[in-house]
């Protein structure tokens, strides 16, 4: 193949409103700011990617504004003129020159894979070894901040058939209050509907022991990141202590984290996210570690819009995910910036099947919602 190089990289911050406030232990989201990357190649092909975080700097250590600055100031000049064909070489160059900044690296790798897929006429999943499924189970997160509203939201979604599993965001209030909130929702939806909780690191290990004991008794199916992400040993102790599965999310960010956690049994499930891992290829490395250690997988989200969600879905479709996914990000937004919204029904999402990511930006919408 002739040498095809990267001509330029552009980034924009797009702000989209959420359908309702989304309450997490560390932030309340009323809109989502996503950094959209456009990577233009010398053969006329454009690849797209997304860097998104949650609640400014309250979730991760990269902000939307910082990600755009990193892309424009450091990454675009570094990659200009480099071959667009060896994604491994580009990612190694980034790794050498840019420390950290995994959310941004994930967007660049996504854009390179999208461009390469379009060039070869195959999906990103095909580039990654091939999909084992064309649909993915998707749960919904109840996080309106009000128990009764959450119950009504869950019942409407169950009646509609769009979702059959719910994740509850807790950790914002006293643990006893949070546990009562979960129990009320679990009782309302009934024993056949799976309910998981995400504490987003809010509990100390001793509070976690009390809280999880009660949640286990109430029939909660999975406990996500109950304690601070740096307490790997604590996560291992909780995993061993309880029957209910414990999932590592913030703790299991990188390939190295996955290895260290797997070694000590820190978590019985890993939440995979392309942003934390620094790209789709690293997700497959984390998955291999988990598989070797007998740890189950879950397809996580950084509440990305459609671009990041589809990128995640492409790599998740190459894996076996015991716990399904939470790729509902686009459904939390009132608007979209791609042509044609994704299809979600009967508890699953359909993965676009076209070349690359299989989606196209709607530039009118990008222009409309672009931060000026
Ligand atoms: C997280 O920590 O998992 C995923 C779903 C949701 O509502 O929040 C995110 C973040
Ligand atoms: Mg989480």
PDB file of N, CA, C and O and ligand atoms in Angstrom, residues 22 24 54 59 141 167 169 198 200 224 249-250 273 301 303 326 328, ligand 1:
ATOM      1  N   UNK A  22     -28.186  14.095  35.878  1.00  0.00           N
ATOM      2  CA  UNK A  22     -27.657  12.755  36.148  1.00  0.00           C
ATOM      3  C   UNK A  22     -26.771  12.864  37.387  1.00  0.00           C
ATOM      4  O   UNK A  22     -25.720  13.509  37.344  1.00  0.00           O
ATOM      5  N   UNK A  24     -24.283  11.655  40.226  1.00  0.00           N
ATOM      6  CA  UNK A  24     -23.247  10.683  40.601  1.00  0.00           C
ATOM      7  C   UNK A  24     -22.695  11.095  41.958  1.00  0.00           C
ATOM      8  O   UNK A  24     -22.987  12.198  42.436  1.00  0.00           O
ATOM      9  N   UNK A  54     -16.473  12.855  32.663  1.00  0.00           N
ATOM     10  CA  UNK A  54     -17.707  13.097  33.412  1.00  0.00           C
ATOM     11  C   UNK A  54     -17.469  14.219  34.416  1.00  0.00           C
ATOM     12  O   UNK A  54     -16.499  14.163  35.187  1.00  0.00           O
ATOM     13  N   UNK A  59     -14.228  13.457  37.826  1.00  0.00           N
ATOM     14  CA  UNK A  59     -14.159  12.001  37.655  1.00  0.00           C
ATOM     15  C   UNK A  59     -12.746  11.548  37.303  1.00  0.00           C
ATOM     16  O   UNK A  59     -12.176  10.673  37.951  1.00  0.00           O
ATOM     17  N   UNK A 141     -28.931   3.499  33.539  1.00  0.00           N
ATOM     18  CA  UNK A 141     -28.587   3.995  34.870  1.00  0.00           C
ATOM     19  C   UNK A 141     -29.690   4.913  35.392  1.00  0.00           C
ATOM     20  O   UNK A 141     -30.046   5.899  34.735  1.00  0.00           O
ATOM     21  N   UNK A 167     -28.661   0.121  36.642  1.00  0.00           N
ATOM     22  CA  UNK A 167     -27.537   0.442  37.537  1.00  0.00           C
ATOM     23  C   UNK A 167     -27.946   1.681  38.322  1.00  0.00           C
ATOM     24  O   UNK A 167     -28.481   2.633  37.750  1.00  0.00           O
ATOM     25  N   UNK A 169     -26.745   4.812  40.831  1.00  0.00           N
ATOM     26  CA  UNK A 169     -25.567   5.561  41.264  1.00  0.00           C
ATOM     27  C   UNK A 169     -25.780   5.960  42.721  1.00  0.00           C
ATOM     28  O   UNK A 169     -26.755   6.657  43.043  1.00  0.00           O
ATOM     29  N   UNK A 198     -23.361   1.465  41.662  1.00  0.00           N
ATOM     30  CA  UNK A 198     -22.029   2.027  41.461  1.00  0.00           C
ATOM     31  C   UNK A 198     -21.801   3.068  42.546  1.00  0.00           C
ATOM     32  O   UNK A 198     -22.490   4.096  42.586  1.00  0.00           O
ATOM     33  N   UNK A 200     -18.927   4.604  43.027  1.00  0.00           N
ATOM     34  CA  UNK A 200     -17.920   5.578  42.553  1.00  0.00           C
ATOM     35  C   UNK A 200     -16.938   5.980  43.660  1.00  0.00           C
ATOM     36  O   UNK A 200     -16.728   7.183  43.905  1.00  0.00           O
ATOM     37  N   UNK A 224     -20.260  -2.028  42.190  1.00  0.00           N
ATOM     38  CA  UNK A 224     -19.188  -1.430  41.385  1.00  0.00           C
ATOM     39  C   UNK A 224     -18.399  -0.409  42.207  1.00  0.00           C
ATOM     40  O   UNK A 224     -18.975   0.480  42.827  1.00  0.00           O
ATOM     41  N   UNK A 249     -13.929  -0.565  38.656  1.00  0.00           N
ATOM     42  CA  UNK A 249     -14.087   0.374  37.540  1.00  0.00           C
ATOM     43  C   UNK A 249     -12.908   1.355  37.547  1.00  0.00           C
ATOM     44  O   UNK A 249     -11.906   1.120  36.868  1.00  0.00           O
ATOM     45  N   UNK A 250     -12.991   2.403  38.362  1.00  0.00           N
ATOM     46  CA  UNK A 250     -11.902   3.386  38.376  1.00  0.00           C
ATOM     47  C   UNK A 250     -10.550   2.712  38.663  1.00  0.00           C
ATOM     48  O   UNK A 250      -9.518   3.130  38.131  1.00  0.00           O
ATOM     49  N   UNK A 273     -13.273   0.426  29.804  1.00  0.00           N
ATOM     50  CA  UNK A 273     -13.639   1.700  29.153  1.00  0.00           C
ATOM     51  C   UNK A 273     -12.480   2.133  28.275  1.00  0.00           C
ATOM     52  O   UNK A 273     -11.343   2.239  28.762  1.00  0.00           O
ATOM     53  N   UNK A 301     -18.869   2.709  30.191  1.00  0.00           N
ATOM     54  CA  UNK A 301     -18.951   3.956  29.420  1.00  0.00           C
ATOM     55  C   UNK A 301     -18.417   5.121  30.245  1.00  0.00           C
ATOM     56  O   UNK A 301     -18.507   5.095  31.477  1.00  0.00           O
ATOM     57  N   UNK A 303     -19.861   7.832  29.602  1.00  0.00           N
ATOM     58  CA  UNK A 303     -21.014   8.617  29.162  1.00  0.00           C
ATOM     59  C   UNK A 303     -20.684   9.392  27.894  1.00  0.00           C
ATOM     60  O   UNK A 303     -21.013  10.581  27.760  1.00  0.00           O
ATOM     61  N   UNK A 326     -23.012  -0.950  29.481  1.00  0.00           N
ATOM     62  CA  UNK A 326     -23.797   0.231  29.880  1.00  0.00           C
ATOM     63  C   UNK A 326     -23.652   1.308  28.795  1.00  0.00           C
ATOM     64  O   UNK A 326     -23.586   2.501  29.105  1.00  0.00           O
ATOM     65  N   UNK A 328     -25.209   3.325  27.098  1.00  0.00           N
ATOM     66  CA  UNK A 328     -26.450   4.079  26.858  1.00  0.00           C
ATOM     67  C   UNK A 328     -26.205   5.574  26.675  1.00  0.00           C
ATOM     68  O   UNK A 328     -27.155   6.356  26.555  1.00  0.00           O
TER      69      UNK A 328
HETATM   70  C1  LIG B   1     -19.184   5.121  35.981  1.00  0.00           C
HETATM   71  O1  LIG B   1     -18.471   5.316  36.941  1.00  0.00           O
HETATM   72  O2  LIG B   1     -19.424   3.979  35.725  1.00  0.00           O
HETATM   73  C2  LIG B   1     -21.316   5.016  33.765  1.00  0.00           C
HETATM   74  C3  LIG B   1     -22.678   5.026  33.777  1.00  0.00           C
HETATM   75  C4  LIG B   1     -23.078   6.128  34.517  1.00  0.00           C
HETATM   76  O3  LIG B   1     -24.214   6.500  34.760  1.00  0.00           O
HETATM   77  O4  LIG B   1     -21.982   6.768  34.959  1.00  0.00           O
HETATM   78  C5  LIG B   1     -20.849   6.216  34.365  1.00  0.00           C
HETATM   79  C6  LIG B   1     -19.644   6.294  35.173  1.00  0.00           C
END
